[in-house]
Coordinates of C-alpha atoms in Angstrom, one line a residue:
X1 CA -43.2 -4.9 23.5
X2 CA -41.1 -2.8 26.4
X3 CA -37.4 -2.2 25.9
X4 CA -35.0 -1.3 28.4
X5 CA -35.3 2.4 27.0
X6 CA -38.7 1.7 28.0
X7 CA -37.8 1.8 31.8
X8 CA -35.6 5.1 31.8
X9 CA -37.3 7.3 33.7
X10 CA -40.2 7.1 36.2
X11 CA -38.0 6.3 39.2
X12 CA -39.0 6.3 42.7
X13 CA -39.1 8.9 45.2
X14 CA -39.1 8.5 49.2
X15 CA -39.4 10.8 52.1
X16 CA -36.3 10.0 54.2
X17 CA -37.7 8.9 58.0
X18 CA -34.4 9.3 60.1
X19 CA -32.2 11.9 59.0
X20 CA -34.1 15.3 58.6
X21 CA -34.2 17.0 61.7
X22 CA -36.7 19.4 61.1
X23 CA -40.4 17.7 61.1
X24 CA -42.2 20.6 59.6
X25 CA -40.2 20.0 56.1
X26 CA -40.6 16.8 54.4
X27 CA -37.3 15.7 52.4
X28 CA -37.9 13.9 49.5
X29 CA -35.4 11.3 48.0
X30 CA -35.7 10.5 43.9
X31 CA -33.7 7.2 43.2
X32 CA -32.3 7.8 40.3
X33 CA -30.5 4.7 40.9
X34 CA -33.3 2.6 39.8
X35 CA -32.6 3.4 36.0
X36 CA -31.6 0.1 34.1
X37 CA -27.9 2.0 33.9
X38 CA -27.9 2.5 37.5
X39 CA -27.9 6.5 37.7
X40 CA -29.5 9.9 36.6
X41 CA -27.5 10.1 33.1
X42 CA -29.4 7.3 31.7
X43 CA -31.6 10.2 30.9
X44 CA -29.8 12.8 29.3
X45 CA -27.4 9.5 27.3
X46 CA -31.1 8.2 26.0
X47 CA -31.6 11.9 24.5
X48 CA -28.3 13.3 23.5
X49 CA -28.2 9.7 21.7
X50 CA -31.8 10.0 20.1
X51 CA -31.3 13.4 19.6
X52 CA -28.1 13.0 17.1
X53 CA -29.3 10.1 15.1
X54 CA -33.0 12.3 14.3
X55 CA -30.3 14.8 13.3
X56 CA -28.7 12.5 11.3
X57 CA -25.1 13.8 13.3
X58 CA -24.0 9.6 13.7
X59 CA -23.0 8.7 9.9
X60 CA -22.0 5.3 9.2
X61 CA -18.3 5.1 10.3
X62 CA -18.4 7.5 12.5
X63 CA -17.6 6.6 16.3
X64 CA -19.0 8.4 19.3
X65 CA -16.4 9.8 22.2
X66 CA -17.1 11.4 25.2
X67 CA -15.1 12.3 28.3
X68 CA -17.0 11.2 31.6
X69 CA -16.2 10.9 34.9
X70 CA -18.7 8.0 35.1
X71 CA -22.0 7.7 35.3
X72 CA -22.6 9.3 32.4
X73 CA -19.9 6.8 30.4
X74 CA -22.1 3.7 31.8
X75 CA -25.3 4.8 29.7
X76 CA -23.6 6.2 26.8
X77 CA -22.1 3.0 26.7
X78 CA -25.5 1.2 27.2
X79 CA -27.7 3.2 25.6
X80 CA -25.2 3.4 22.3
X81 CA -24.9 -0.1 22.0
X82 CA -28.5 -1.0 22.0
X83 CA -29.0 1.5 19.2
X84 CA -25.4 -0.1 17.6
X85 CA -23.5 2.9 17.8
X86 CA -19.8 2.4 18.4
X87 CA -18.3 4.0 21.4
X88 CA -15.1 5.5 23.0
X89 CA -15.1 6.7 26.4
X90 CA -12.5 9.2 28.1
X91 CA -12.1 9.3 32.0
X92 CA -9.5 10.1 34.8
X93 CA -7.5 7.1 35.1
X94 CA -8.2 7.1 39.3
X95 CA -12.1 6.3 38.4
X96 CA -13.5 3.2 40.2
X97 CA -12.2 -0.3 38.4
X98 CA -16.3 -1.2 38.1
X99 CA -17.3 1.6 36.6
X100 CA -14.2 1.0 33.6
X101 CA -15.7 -3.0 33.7
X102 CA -19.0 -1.9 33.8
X103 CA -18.4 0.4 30.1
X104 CA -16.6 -2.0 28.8
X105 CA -19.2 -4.6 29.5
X106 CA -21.9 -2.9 27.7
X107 CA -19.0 -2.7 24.4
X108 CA -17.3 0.7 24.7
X109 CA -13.9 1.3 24.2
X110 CA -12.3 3.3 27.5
X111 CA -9.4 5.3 27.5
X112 CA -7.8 6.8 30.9
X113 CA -6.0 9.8 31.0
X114 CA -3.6 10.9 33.6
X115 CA -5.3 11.7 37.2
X116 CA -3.4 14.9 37.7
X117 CA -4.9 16.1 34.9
X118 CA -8.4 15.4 36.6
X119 CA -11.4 16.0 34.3
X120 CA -10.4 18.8 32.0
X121 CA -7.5 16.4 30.7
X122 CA -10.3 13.8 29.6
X123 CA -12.4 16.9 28.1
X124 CA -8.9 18.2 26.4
X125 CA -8.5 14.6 24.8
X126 CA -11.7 13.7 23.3
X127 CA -11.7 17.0 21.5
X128 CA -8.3 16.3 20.6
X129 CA -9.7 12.7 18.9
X130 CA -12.6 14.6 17.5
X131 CA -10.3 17.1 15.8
X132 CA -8.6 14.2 14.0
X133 CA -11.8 13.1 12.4
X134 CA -13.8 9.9 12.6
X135 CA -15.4 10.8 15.7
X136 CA -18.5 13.1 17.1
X137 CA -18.7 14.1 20.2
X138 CA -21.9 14.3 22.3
X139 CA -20.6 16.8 24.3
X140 CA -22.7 16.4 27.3
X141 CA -21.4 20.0 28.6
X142 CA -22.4 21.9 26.0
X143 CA -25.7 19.7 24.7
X144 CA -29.4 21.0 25.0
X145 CA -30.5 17.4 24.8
X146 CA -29.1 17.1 27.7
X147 CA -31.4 19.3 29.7
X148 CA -34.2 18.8 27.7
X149 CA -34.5 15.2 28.5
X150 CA -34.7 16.1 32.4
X151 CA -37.4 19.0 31.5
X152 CA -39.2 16.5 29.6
X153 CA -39.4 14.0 32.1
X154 CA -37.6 14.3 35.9
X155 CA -38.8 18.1 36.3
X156 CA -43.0 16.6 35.4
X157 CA -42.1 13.5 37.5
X158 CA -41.2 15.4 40.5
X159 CA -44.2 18.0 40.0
X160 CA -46.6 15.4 39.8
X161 CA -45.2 12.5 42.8
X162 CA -45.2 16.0 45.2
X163 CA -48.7 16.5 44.5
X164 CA -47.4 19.9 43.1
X165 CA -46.5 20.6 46.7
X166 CA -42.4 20.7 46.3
X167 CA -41.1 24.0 47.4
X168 CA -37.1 23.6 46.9
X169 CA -35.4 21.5 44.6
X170 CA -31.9 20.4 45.8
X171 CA -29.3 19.0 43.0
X172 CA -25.5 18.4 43.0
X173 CA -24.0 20.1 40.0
X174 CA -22.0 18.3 37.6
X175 CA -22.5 18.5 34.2
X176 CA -25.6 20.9 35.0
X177 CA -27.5 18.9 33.1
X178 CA -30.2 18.1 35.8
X179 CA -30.2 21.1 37.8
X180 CA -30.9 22.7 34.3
X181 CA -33.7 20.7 33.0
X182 CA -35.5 20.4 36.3
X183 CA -35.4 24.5 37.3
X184 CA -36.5 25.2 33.5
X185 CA -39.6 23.0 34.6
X186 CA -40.2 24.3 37.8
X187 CA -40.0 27.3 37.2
X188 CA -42.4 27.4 34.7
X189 CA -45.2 25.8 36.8
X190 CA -44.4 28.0 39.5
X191 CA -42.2 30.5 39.6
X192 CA -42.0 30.4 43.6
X193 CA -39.8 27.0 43.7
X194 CA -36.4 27.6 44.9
X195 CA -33.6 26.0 42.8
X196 CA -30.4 25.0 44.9
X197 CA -27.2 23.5 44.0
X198 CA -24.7 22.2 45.2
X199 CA -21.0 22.6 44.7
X200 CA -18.0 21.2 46.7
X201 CA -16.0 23.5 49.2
X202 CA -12.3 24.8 47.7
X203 CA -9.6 21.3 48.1
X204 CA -12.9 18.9 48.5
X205 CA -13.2 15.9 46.2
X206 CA -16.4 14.7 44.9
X207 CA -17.3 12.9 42.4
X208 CA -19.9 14.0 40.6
X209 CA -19.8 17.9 41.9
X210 CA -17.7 20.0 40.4
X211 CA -16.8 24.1 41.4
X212 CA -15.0 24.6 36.9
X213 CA -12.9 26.6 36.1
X214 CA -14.2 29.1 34.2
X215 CA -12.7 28.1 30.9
X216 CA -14.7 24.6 31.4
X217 CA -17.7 25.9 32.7
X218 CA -20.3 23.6 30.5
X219 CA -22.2 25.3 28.1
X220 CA -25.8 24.4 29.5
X221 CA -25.2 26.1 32.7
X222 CA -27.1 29.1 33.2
X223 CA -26.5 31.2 36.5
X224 CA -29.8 32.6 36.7
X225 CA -31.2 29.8 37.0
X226 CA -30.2 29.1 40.1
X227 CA -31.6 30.6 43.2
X228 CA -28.9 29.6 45.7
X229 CA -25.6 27.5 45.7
X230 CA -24.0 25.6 48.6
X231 CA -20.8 24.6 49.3
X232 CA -20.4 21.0 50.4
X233 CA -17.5 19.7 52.0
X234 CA -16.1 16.3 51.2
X235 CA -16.7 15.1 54.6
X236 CA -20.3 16.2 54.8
X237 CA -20.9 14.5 51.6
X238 CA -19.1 11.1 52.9
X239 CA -20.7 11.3 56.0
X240 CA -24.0 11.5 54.8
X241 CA -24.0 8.9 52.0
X242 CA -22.6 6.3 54.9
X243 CA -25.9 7.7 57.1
X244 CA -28.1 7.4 54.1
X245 CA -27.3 3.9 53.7
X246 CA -27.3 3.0 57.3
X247 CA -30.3 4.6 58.6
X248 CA -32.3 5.4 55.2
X249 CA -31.6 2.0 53.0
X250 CA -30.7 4.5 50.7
X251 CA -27.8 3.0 49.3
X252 CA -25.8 6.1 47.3
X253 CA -22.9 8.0 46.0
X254 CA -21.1 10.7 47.8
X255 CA -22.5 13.4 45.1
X256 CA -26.1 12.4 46.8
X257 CA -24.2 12.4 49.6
X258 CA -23.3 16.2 49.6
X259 CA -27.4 17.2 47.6
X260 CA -28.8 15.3 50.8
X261 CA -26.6 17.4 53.3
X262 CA -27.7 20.5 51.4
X263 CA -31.2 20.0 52.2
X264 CA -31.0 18.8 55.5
X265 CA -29.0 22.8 56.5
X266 CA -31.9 24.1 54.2
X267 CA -34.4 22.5 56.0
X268 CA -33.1 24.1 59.0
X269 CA -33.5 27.2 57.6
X270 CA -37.9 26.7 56.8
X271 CA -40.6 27.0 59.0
X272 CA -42.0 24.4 56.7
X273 CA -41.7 23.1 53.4
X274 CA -41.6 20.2 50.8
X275 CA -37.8 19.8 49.5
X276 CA -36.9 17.2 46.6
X277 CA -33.2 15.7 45.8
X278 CA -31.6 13.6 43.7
X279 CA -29.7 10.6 44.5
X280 CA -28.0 10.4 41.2
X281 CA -26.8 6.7 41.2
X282 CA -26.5 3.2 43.7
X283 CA -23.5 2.8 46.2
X284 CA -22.3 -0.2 44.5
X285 CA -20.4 2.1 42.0
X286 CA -17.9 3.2 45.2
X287 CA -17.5 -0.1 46.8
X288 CA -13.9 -0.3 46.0
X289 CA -13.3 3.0 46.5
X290 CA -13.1 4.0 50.4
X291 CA -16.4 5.4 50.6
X292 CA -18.5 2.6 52.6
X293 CA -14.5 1.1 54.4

């Protein structure tokens, strides 16, 4: 009988009709929205989660904590509870209402620290907690299961739903997580696949891409890697989410956003070519911000 672990994974990929401007490069769309969480981290959650229970690292008594700026919080949250793993979850009090409904929802406990202190304050806090005792910490930032779930399963997807015909991969960078996973994979099938990511522009906020400082700089990411890193501004990524959804029916976040904009000035660049991005979660997670007003 299937689970809803069952269904994490396998998402969808599309070739975007409208946008791309350049018809000798096909751009690729994986909807990573379609997890039963609603984003990308469904995937790394279901592993970091497995991966510490077969370790035997979540002891009865023992609560889970991690700081997230979101999407990763919402599957941690599901994915913990339907293993019945108690939860806290740390996160910049200016995230979206839905996403702190949607956590709770699923059972987790949610704590907001202050917004000036953006995501390092959250990070500083949960290690704070963990220092106490009672809690372990996942640590998506510094995590191999992390990665490994995505080379296990969103770096063969992509390989196979291309017909092994992808030739850049395009990913925002966050946690690193994806990006990670997926060029590890690549790589190893064929070495020729360029790995881009993306990062925002210096002042530009966007969720879900991060330029760290180096003292934060997660633990997974590896420089080399990565072939080639883009700077996206906030109002690329904006603009392009709202485009998505209004000529694409792609209905995203402004992270996907900004990965989509990265490939469409790539694809300018190639004579031809087969370019893959992620859209990392569903629009519906912005609706009260002023994304889509």
């Amino acid at each position: 009988m299937r689970s809803v672990l069952d269904l994490v994974g396998n998402t969808p990929m599309v070739a975007l009709q409208r946008i791309p401007e350049n018809p000798e490069v096909t751009i690729y769309a994986k909807l990573e929205g379609t997890n039963p969480g609603g984003s990308v981290k469904d995937r790394a959650a279901y592993g970091m989660i497995k991966g510490a229970l077969e370790r035997g690292e979540i002891k009865p008594g023992i609560k889970l904590i991690e700081a997230t700026s979101g999407n990763t919080g919402i599957a941690l949250a599901m994915i913990a509870n339907l293993f019945g793993v108690e939860i806290e979850l740390v996160m910049p009090e200016d995230a979206t209402r839905e996403r702190v409904l949607t956590m709770e929802a699923f059972g987790a406990k949610v704590i907001l620290t202050p917004k000036e202190q953006s995501m390092e304050g959250s990070i500083d806090y949960a290690h704070a907690q963990v220092a106490k005792g009672g809690y372990h910490m996942l640590n998506q930032f510094a995590n191999p299961d992390n990665y490994g779930m995505h080379y296990r399963t969103t770096g063969p997807e992509i390989w196979r739903d291309t017909q092994q015909s992808i030739t850049h991969f395009v990913s925002a960078m966050g946690t690193t997580g994806t990006i990670m996973g997926v060029s590890r994979f690549l790589k190893e099938v064929n070495p020729e696949i360029q790995i881009v990511g993306c990062q925002p522009t210096e002042g530009s906020k966007i969720p879900g891409i991060r330029k760290w400082p180096e003292a934060y700089l997660p633990k997974i990411f590896e420089r080399e890697r990565v072939d080639r890193v883009m700077d996206i501004s906030e109002k690329e990524a904006r603009t392009m989410a709202r485009r998505l959804a209004k000529e694409e029916a792609v209905f995203c976040g402004m992270s996907s956003g900004g990965a989509v904009a990265a490939a469409v000035r790539l694809a300018k660049e190639l004579k031809e070519g087969v370019i893959v991005c992620i859209i990392c979660d569903r629009g519906d997670r912005y609706l009260s911000s002023d994304l889509f007003g």
